[in-house]
Amino acid sequence: MSCVYPPSRSRAASPPRPLLSDASRGLVPIVEDELLSEVTGNTFSRTADLILADDLMLDLTFPLMESGFTAPSSLTQTPNAPATRADWFLAPETWRISHCVGTSAAKPFDKTTMKKYVAVLQSWFERWVTTGSNPFIHSCLYSVNCPACVQVAYATLASYTHRTPANTDTVLQIVEDRSNSLLRENGAILNRVGAEEWADGGEQNIDLFAQLTRLHALMVYQIIGLFDGDIRSRHVAEGHMAVQDSWAGKLFHSAAKALSDTHGVATHLVGCLPTPSTYSQQQWYMWILSESIRRTWLIAVSISAVFSALQRCWPVCPGGVMYTNRSGLWNAASATEWEKQCVGRDVAFLQRFECARFFDDAEPADIDEFGTAILDLTFDEELLEKWRDRSGGP
């Protein structure tokens, strides 16, 4: 999506180079950063004209909706965080929310692209029901501890995915009730009763994993409510958008503070992922947790942004964060496999808006499914097609 930002320094286009050149490896993107405290409180306006159901619907089954470890000498370097750091993905500099500096590669408002993106997200939620994982919910994340709010959301999503015309109204009522209950249980308040607009109830003493799980649960209800096409469901979900945005901001702010503290970072694995038996496992689990938070933040804020853009025909850009693009890491079945993937090749750990360099540096097959979806949402379609045609990709 193409958004307007304050003027910033321009950069000359770099010549083609392998993924990635020594000159560009690991640098934090040249972007306009904003303070996390400012982002946390940022939400979208809720007033807009009603969208007709058939304007958002797609003809889909799921309707629109070891201490010797050394990080690779690649995209893992950041200022004050050399590539030799084992915690390359936890460095404080990697937790900035940044905005695009303006580039010809950026995508203008495109309703078709956004509808396709929503369809991709819906397929990911459906995949979670059928396989237990998707590109932003890792297969290990809930293998030990699956909190009640996630279990309820999972069961509700399964009911929605397999609904029939005869029980659709009942299922959608369950979605509404479970979503409202989730908000109440987490301190949200009904800010405007007549409009059914909810607000985050303020700070709560809630740990990092609990913040991630409640956001996953709310995202289930939001992807259904906003894009099912049912007028009542959309109205309810719009009233929950401010809470989703607030929870996403708080989660990322908490992760930036907690996970960049290398002395106590392992404590956040307790009661979450399996107990690590080796240092390599600990690093892998920490990457799973941190990468899950990064990807969940991106998906959560994009749901609100895309819905608002479809509603108003102009985009609201929530910014971008660093995440791992390289194929093979997210689907690694063990710490050993993950470590080999990291050491053996570049991990493409980049800010969203810096991924334009892939058009010179990478092949489509180098980028995983999550990274590909974000590329499709962010950059010009013609540029993407030329890249894929040149590389022989899909």
Short mmCIF file of C-alpha atoms in Angstrom, two decimals:
data_model
loop_
_atom_site.label_atom_id
_atom_site.label_comp_id
_atom_site.label_asym_id
_atom_site.label_seq_id
_atom_site.Cartn_x
_atom_site.Cartn_y
_atom_site.Cartn_z
CA MET A 1 0.00 0.00 0.00
CA SER A 2 1.22 3.46 -0.79
CA CYS A 3 1.01 5.93 2.10
CA VAL A 4 2.17 9.52 2.63
CA TYR A 5 4.94 10.12 5.15
CA PRO A 6 7.16 13.08 6.13
CA PRO A 7 10.13 13.75 3.79
CA SER A 8 13.22 11.68 4.44
CA ARG A 9 16.61 11.00 2.95
CA SER A 10 16.51 9.35 -0.47
CA ARG A 11 18.75 6.47 -1.44
CA ALA A 12 20.20 5.60 -4.77
CA ALA A 13 19.09 2.28 -6.21
CA SER A 14 21.59 -0.46 -5.55
CA PRO A 15 22.86 -2.70 -8.36
CA PRO A 16 21.92 -6.38 -8.50
CA ARG A 17 23.76 -8.49 -5.93
CA PRO A 18 23.48 -11.95 -4.40
CA LEU A 19 21.28 -12.45 -1.34
CA LEU A 20 22.69 -10.43 0.27
CA SER A 21 25.84 -8.47 -0.56
CA ASP A 22 28.48 -7.85 2.09
CA ALA A 23 27.77 -4.16 1.84
CA SER A 24 24.12 -4.49 2.72
CA ARG A 25 24.02 -7.49 5.00
CA GLY A 26 22.34 -7.06 8.31
CA LEU A 27 21.88 -3.31 8.33
CA VAL A 28 18.82 -1.95 10.06
CA PRO A 29 16.67 -0.43 7.31
CA ILE A 30 16.91 3.30 6.69
CA VAL A 31 13.42 4.14 7.81
CA GLU A 32 11.56 6.70 9.81
CA ASP A 33 11.16 5.16 13.29
CA GLU A 34 8.44 6.04 15.72
CA LEU A 35 8.45 5.43 19.44
CA LEU A 36 6.68 2.28 20.53
CA SER A 37 4.80 4.26 23.14
CA GLU A 38 3.32 6.37 20.37
CA VAL A 39 2.37 3.34 18.31
CA THR A 40 0.73 1.54 21.21
CA GLY A 41 -1.91 4.19 21.55
CA ASN A 42 -2.55 4.53 17.85
CA THR A 43 -5.88 3.22 16.63
CA PHE A 44 -7.97 3.71 13.59
CA SER A 45 -11.05 5.85 13.32
CA ARG A 46 -14.22 3.81 13.18
CA THR A 47 -16.62 6.05 11.26
CA ALA A 48 -17.18 5.20 7.64
CA ASP A 49 -19.86 4.29 5.18
CA LEU A 50 -21.19 0.76 5.28
CA ILE A 51 -19.67 -1.66 2.82
CA LEU A 52 -22.04 -3.83 0.88
CA ALA A 53 -21.56 -7.50 1.70
CA ASP A 54 -20.94 -8.52 -1.89
CA ASP A 55 -18.15 -5.92 -2.12
CA LEU A 56 -16.09 -7.85 0.40
CA MET A 57 -17.16 -11.41 -0.31
CA LEU A 58 -15.07 -13.88 -2.27
CA ASP A 59 -16.36 -17.17 -3.63
CA LEU A 60 -14.38 -19.32 -1.22
CA THR A 61 -15.15 -22.24 1.05
CA PHE A 62 -14.00 -19.96 3.88
CA PRO A 63 -15.68 -16.71 2.80
CA LEU A 64 -13.81 -13.42 2.92
CA MET A 65 -12.68 -13.25 5.58
CA GLU A 66 24.98 -25.31 22.12
CA SER A 67 26.68 -22.14 23.25
CA GLY A 68 28.83 -22.38 20.14
CA PHE A 69 25.96 -21.21 18.00
CA THR A 70 26.90 -18.35 15.67
CA ALA A 71 24.32 -16.38 13.78
CA PRO A 72 24.87 -16.10 10.03
CA SER A 73 26.89 -13.25 8.62
CA SER A 74 23.88 -11.94 6.80
CA LEU A 75 20.83 -9.93 7.65
CA THR A 76 21.26 -10.58 11.34
CA GLN A 77 23.64 -7.68 12.03
CA THR A 78 22.34 -4.49 13.53
CA PRO A 79 24.15 -1.57 15.17
CA ASN A 80 25.52 -2.76 18.53
CA ALA A 81 24.42 -6.29 17.62
CA PRO A 82 27.15 -8.02 15.58
CA ALA A 83 26.41 -11.18 13.65
CA THR A 84 28.30 -13.24 16.20
CA ARG A 85 25.52 -12.67 18.72
CA ALA A 86 23.48 -15.82 19.29
CA ASP A 87 20.45 -13.67 20.06
CA TRP A 88 20.49 -11.77 16.77
CA PHE A 89 16.71 -11.81 16.65
CA LEU A 90 16.32 -10.26 20.12
CA ALA A 91 18.57 -7.21 19.83
CA PRO A 92 16.82 -4.00 20.98
CA GLU A 93 17.27 -2.45 17.54
CA THR A 94 15.14 -5.20 15.98
CA TRP A 95 12.03 -4.15 17.91
CA ARG A 96 11.35 -0.85 16.20
CA ILE A 97 8.13 -0.10 14.40
CA SER A 98 9.10 1.80 11.28
CA HIS A 99 7.45 3.49 8.34
CA CYS A 100 8.32 3.49 4.65
CA VAL A 101 10.57 6.30 3.39
CA GLY A 102 8.76 6.45 0.06
CA THR A 103 9.72 4.24 -2.86
CA SER A 104 8.54 3.67 -6.40
CA ALA A 105 8.17 -0.02 -5.47
CA ALA A 106 5.36 0.74 -3.01
CA LYS A 107 1.88 -0.36 -4.01
CA PRO A 108 -0.91 2.19 -4.48
CA PHE A 109 -4.39 1.45 -3.15
CA ASP A 110 -5.65 -1.68 -4.92
CA LYS A 111 -8.94 -3.25 -3.85
CA THR A 112 -8.25 -6.49 -5.73
CA THR A 113 -4.91 -7.00 -3.98
CA MET A 114 -6.44 -6.36 -0.58
CA LYS A 115 -9.27 -8.80 -1.18
CA LYS A 116 -6.74 -11.43 -2.21
CA TYR A 117 -4.75 -10.72 0.95
CA VAL A 118 -7.85 -11.19 3.12
CA ALA A 119 -8.52 -14.49 1.35
CA VAL A 120 -4.95 -15.57 2.14
CA LEU A 121 -5.44 -14.71 5.82
CA GLN A 122 -8.71 -16.64 5.91
CA SER A 123 -7.01 -19.67 4.40
CA TRP A 124 -4.32 -19.43 7.09
CA PHE A 125 -6.89 -19.40 9.89
CA GLU A 126 -8.63 -22.36 8.30
CA ARG A 127 -5.28 -24.16 8.04
CA TRP A 128 -4.74 -23.66 11.77
CA VAL A 129 -7.97 -25.57 12.39
CA THR A 130 -7.02 -28.43 10.08
CA THR A 131 -3.26 -28.72 10.76
CA GLY A 132 -2.57 -26.99 14.07
CA SER A 133 -0.30 -24.32 12.60
CA ASN A 134 -0.06 -21.63 9.95
CA PRO A 135 2.48 -19.01 8.84
CA PHE A 136 2.01 -16.93 12.02
CA ILE A 137 1.02 -19.60 14.58
CA HIS A 138 3.98 -21.98 14.92
CA SER A 139 3.38 -25.71 15.30
CA CYS A 140 5.28 -25.69 18.63
CA LEU A 141 3.59 -22.62 20.10
CA TYR A 142 0.63 -24.38 21.71
CA SER A 143 2.14 -27.87 21.96
CA VAL A 144 2.57 -27.62 25.74
CA ASN A 145 0.15 -24.97 26.90
CA CYS A 146 -2.99 -24.03 25.02
CA PRO A 147 -4.87 -21.50 27.18
CA ALA A 148 -8.64 -21.60 27.50
CA CYS A 149 -9.18 -18.48 25.38
CA VAL A 150 -7.31 -20.09 22.49
CA GLN A 151 -9.19 -23.36 22.89
CA VAL A 152 -12.53 -21.55 22.75
CA ALA A 153 -11.47 -19.50 19.72
CA TYR A 154 -10.16 -22.63 17.99
CA ALA A 155 -13.42 -24.53 18.58
CA THR A 156 -15.46 -21.53 17.45
CA LEU A 157 -13.37 -21.20 14.30
CA ALA A 158 -13.81 -24.91 13.58
CA SER A 159 -17.58 -24.50 13.93
CA TYR A 160 -17.51 -21.51 11.61
CA THR A 161 -15.37 -23.27 9.02
CA HIS A 162 -17.78 -26.23 8.90
CA ARG A 163 -21.03 -24.28 9.29
CA THR A 164 -24.08 -24.95 7.14
CA PRO A 165 -26.74 -22.55 5.86
CA ALA A 166 -29.05 -23.87 8.55
CA ASN A 167 -26.75 -23.09 11.50
CA THR A 168 -24.86 -20.02 10.26
CA ASP A 169 -26.84 -17.56 12.39
CA THR A 170 -26.20 -19.67 15.49
CA VAL A 171 -22.47 -19.88 14.77
CA LEU A 172 -22.20 -16.12 14.20
CA GLN A 173 -24.03 -15.48 17.49
CA ILE A 174 -21.47 -17.69 19.22
CA VAL A 175 -18.67 -15.70 17.59
CA GLU A 176 -20.19 -12.46 18.90
CA ASP A 177 -20.74 -13.80 22.42
CA ARG A 178 -17.28 -15.36 22.71
CA SER A 179 -15.62 -12.20 21.40
CA ASN A 180 -17.47 -9.97 23.89
CA SER A 181 -16.62 -12.38 26.72
CA LEU A 182 -12.93 -12.32 25.76
CA LEU A 183 -12.89 -8.53 25.93
CA ARG A 184 -14.64 -8.45 29.32
CA GLU A 185 -12.31 -11.07 30.78
CA ASN A 186 -9.34 -8.91 29.79
CA GLY A 187 -10.57 -5.64 31.21
CA ALA A 188 -12.00 -4.03 28.09
CA ILE A 189 -14.92 -1.69 28.62
CA LEU A 190 -17.93 -0.80 26.51
CA ASN A 191 -17.00 2.77 25.69
CA ARG A 192 -20.10 3.72 23.71
CA VAL A 193 -23.03 1.48 24.53
CA GLY A 194 -25.28 2.51 21.66
CA ALA A 195 -22.52 2.15 19.08
CA GLU A 196 -21.15 -1.00 20.80
CA GLU A 197 -17.63 0.42 20.66
CA TRP A 198 -15.18 -1.13 23.10
CA ALA A 199 -11.96 0.32 24.54
CA ASP A 200 -9.00 -1.32 26.20
CA GLY A 201 -9.44 -1.04 29.95
CA GLY A 202 -5.88 0.04 30.61
CA GLU A 203 -2.76 -1.71 31.85
CA GLN A 204 -3.04 -5.17 33.34
CA ASN A 205 -0.42 -7.36 34.96
CA ILE A 206 -0.35 -9.90 32.15
CA ASP A 207 2.63 -11.91 30.95
CA LEU A 208 3.93 -11.98 27.41
CA PHE A 209 2.49 -15.36 26.43
CA ALA A 210 -0.93 -14.43 27.77
CA GLN A 211 -0.88 -11.25 25.71
CA LEU A 212 -0.04 -13.24 22.58
CA THR A 213 -2.75 -15.83 23.21
CA ARG A 214 -5.54 -13.34 23.85
CA LEU A 215 -4.61 -11.51 20.66
CA HIS A 216 -4.71 -14.75 18.65
CA ALA A 217 -8.17 -15.46 20.07
CA LEU A 218 -9.47 -11.98 19.23
CA MET A 219 -8.02 -12.16 15.71
CA VAL A 220 -10.11 -15.29 15.09
CA TYR A 221 -13.29 -13.43 15.93
CA GLN A 222 -12.24 -10.35 13.99
CA ILE A 223 -11.36 -12.15 10.75
CA ILE A 224 -14.80 -13.77 10.86
CA GLY A 225 -16.76 -10.70 11.89
CA LEU A 226 -15.17 -8.14 9.61
CA PHE A 227 -15.21 -10.24 6.44
CA ASP A 228 -18.07 -12.73 6.68
CA GLY A 229 -20.48 -10.30 5.03
CA ASP A 230 -23.08 -10.48 7.81
CA ILE A 231 -24.07 -6.92 8.74
CA ARG A 232 -24.49 -7.57 12.46
CA SER A 233 -21.18 -9.43 12.70
CA ARG A 234 -19.35 -6.62 10.91
CA HIS A 235 -20.86 -4.01 13.24
CA VAL A 236 -19.74 -5.94 16.33
CA ALA A 237 -16.24 -6.54 14.95
CA GLU A 238 -15.80 -2.87 14.04
CA GLY A 239 -16.52 -2.04 17.67
CA HIS A 240 -13.66 -4.33 18.70
CA MET A 241 -11.03 -2.96 16.32
CA ALA A 242 -9.66 -0.42 18.82
CA VAL A 243 -9.07 -3.18 21.36
CA GLN A 244 -7.31 -5.39 18.82
CA ASP A 245 -5.03 -2.52 17.81
CA SER A 246 -4.29 -1.71 21.45
CA TRP A 247 -3.54 -5.33 22.36
CA ALA A 248 -1.24 -5.67 19.36
CA GLY A 249 0.66 -2.52 20.36
CA LYS A 250 0.96 -3.61 23.99
CA LEU A 251 2.17 -7.06 22.97
CA PHE A 252 4.92 -5.70 20.76
CA HIS A 253 5.95 -3.08 23.32
CA SER A 254 6.12 -5.75 26.03
CA ALA A 255 8.15 -8.05 23.80
CA ALA A 256 10.59 -5.27 22.97
CA LYS A 257 11.15 -4.65 26.66
CA ALA A 258 11.18 -8.25 27.89
CA LEU A 259 12.93 -10.17 25.14
CA SER A 260 15.78 -7.71 24.60
CA ASP A 261 16.85 -8.34 28.22
CA THR A 262 19.28 -11.17 27.56
CA HIS A 263 19.73 -11.97 31.27
CA GLY A 264 16.14 -12.95 31.92
CA VAL A 265 14.85 -13.75 28.48
CA ALA A 266 14.65 -17.54 29.01
CA THR A 267 12.11 -17.07 31.80
CA HIS A 268 9.52 -16.21 29.19
CA LEU A 269 9.64 -19.80 27.93
CA VAL A 270 8.38 -21.15 31.27
CA GLY A 271 4.81 -22.40 30.92
CA CYS A 272 4.87 -21.62 27.22
CA LEU A 273 7.00 -23.74 24.91
CA PRO A 274 8.58 -27.10 25.82
CA THR A 275 11.38 -27.06 28.39
CA PRO A 276 14.66 -26.82 26.41
CA SER A 277 17.26 -29.49 27.07
CA THR A 278 20.09 -27.82 25.14
CA TYR A 279 21.22 -24.30 24.44
CA SER A 280 20.28 -24.75 20.78
CA GLN A 281 16.75 -25.68 21.76
CA GLN A 282 16.51 -22.63 24.00
CA GLN A 283 17.57 -20.38 21.13
CA TRP A 284 15.11 -22.04 18.76
CA TYR A 285 12.23 -21.69 21.20
CA MET A 286 13.10 -18.06 21.84
CA TRP A 287 13.10 -17.44 18.09
CA ILE A 288 9.72 -19.19 17.77
CA LEU A 289 8.24 -16.97 20.48
CA SER A 290 9.74 -13.73 19.18
CA GLU A 291 9.01 -14.47 15.53
CA SER A 292 5.43 -15.44 16.42
CA ILE A 293 4.99 -12.07 18.12
CA ARG A 294 6.44 -10.20 15.14
CA ARG A 295 4.25 -12.03 12.63
CA THR A 296 1.15 -11.79 14.81
CA TRP A 297 1.62 -8.03 15.16
CA LEU A 298 1.91 -7.65 11.40
CA ILE A 299 -1.23 -9.70 10.76
CA ALA A 300 -3.25 -8.04 13.52
CA VAL A 301 -2.55 -4.47 12.40
CA SER A 302 -3.01 -5.42 8.74
CA ILE A 303 -6.51 -6.75 9.42
CA SER A 304 -7.59 -3.35 10.70
CA ALA A 305 -5.67 -1.45 8.03
CA VAL A 306 -7.01 -3.49 5.13
CA PHE A 307 -10.58 -3.36 6.38
CA SER A 308 -10.34 0.43 6.78
CA ALA A 309 -8.82 0.77 3.30
CA LEU A 310 -11.58 -1.30 1.70
CA GLN A 311 -14.15 0.73 3.57
CA ARG A 312 -12.79 4.17 2.66
CA CYS A 313 -10.82 3.49 -0.52
CA TRP A 314 -7.64 4.97 0.94
CA PRO A 315 -5.00 3.11 2.93
CA VAL A 316 -3.98 3.55 6.55
CA CYS A 317 -0.41 2.34 7.05
CA PRO A 318 0.39 0.95 10.53
CA GLY A 319 4.10 0.56 9.76
CA GLY A 320 6.33 -2.48 9.68
CA VAL A 321 8.67 -4.50 11.88
CA MET A 322 11.55 -6.87 11.33
CA TYR A 323 10.71 -10.51 10.62
CA THR A 324 12.41 -13.54 9.10
CA ASN A 325 11.69 -14.07 5.39
CA ARG A 326 14.00 -16.96 4.50
CA SER A 327 12.20 -20.17 3.58
CA GLY A 328 12.94 -23.19 5.74
CA LEU A 329 13.26 -21.57 9.17
CA TRP A 330 9.59 -21.40 10.15
CA ASN A 331 8.96 -25.01 9.12
CA ALA A 332 12.12 -26.43 10.68
CA ALA A 333 11.17 -29.54 12.64
CA SER A 334 13.94 -29.34 15.25
CA ALA A 335 16.48 -27.01 16.81
CA THR A 336 19.22 -28.76 14.87
CA GLU A 337 17.48 -28.17 11.55
CA TRP A 338 16.73 -24.56 12.44
CA GLU A 339 20.36 -23.95 13.46
CA LYS A 340 21.61 -25.40 10.18
CA GLN A 341 19.25 -23.16 8.24
CA CYS A 342 20.55 -20.12 10.12
CA VAL A 343 24.24 -20.90 9.82
CA GLY A 344 24.18 -22.20 6.29
CA ARG A 345 22.51 -19.25 4.56
CA ASP A 346 21.11 -15.78 4.96
CA VAL A 347 17.95 -15.53 7.02
CA ALA A 348 16.57 -12.36 5.37
CA PHE A 349 15.70 -10.77 8.70
CA LEU A 350 14.39 -7.43 7.45
CA GLN A 351 11.95 -4.63 7.96
CA ARG A 352 8.83 -4.99 5.83
CA PHE A 353 9.63 -2.00 3.62
CA GLU A 354 13.26 -3.06 3.08
CA CYS A 355 12.16 -6.27 1.38
CA ALA A 356 12.20 -4.48 -1.98
CA ARG A 357 15.85 -5.49 -2.14
CA PHE A 358 14.69 -9.06 -2.81
CA PHE A 359 13.88 -8.01 -6.37
CA ASP A 360 17.64 -7.73 -6.96
CA ASP A 361 19.01 -10.08 -4.33
CA ALA A 362 16.74 -13.11 -4.09
CA GLU A 363 14.71 -15.71 -5.94
CA PRO A 364 11.01 -16.15 -5.11
CA ALA A 365 11.77 -19.62 -3.75
CA ASP A 366 14.12 -18.02 -1.19
CA ILE A 367 11.18 -16.32 0.53
CA ASP A 368 8.73 -18.23 2.71
CA GLU A 369 4.95 -18.11 2.54
CA PHE A 370 4.57 -15.38 5.13
CA GLY A 371 7.16 -13.15 3.49
CA THR A 372 5.55 -13.69 0.09
CA ALA A 373 2.14 -12.57 1.38
CA ILE A 374 3.62 -9.40 2.87
CA LEU A 375 5.48 -8.69 -0.37
CA ASP A 376 2.25 -9.02 -2.33
CA LEU A 377 0.49 -6.59 0.00
CA THR A 378 3.32 -4.07 0.09
CA PHE A 379 4.84 -3.77 -3.36
CA ASP A 380 3.72 -2.99 -6.88
CA GLU A 381 2.16 -5.94 -8.68
CA GLU A 382 3.99 -5.32 -11.96
CA LEU A 383 7.32 -5.28 -10.15
CA LEU A 384 6.46 -8.55 -8.44
CA GLU A 385 5.44 -10.15 -11.72
CA LYS A 386 8.68 -9.11 -13.43
CA TRP A 387 10.67 -10.52 -10.51
CA ARG A 388 8.84 -13.83 -10.65
CA ASP A 389 9.02 -14.07 -14.45
CA ARG A 390 12.72 -13.29 -14.43
CA SER A 391 13.34 -15.88 -11.73
CA GLY A 392 10.99 -18.48 -13.15
CA GLY A 393 8.98 -18.44 -9.94
CA PRO A 394 5.21 -18.96 -9.49
#
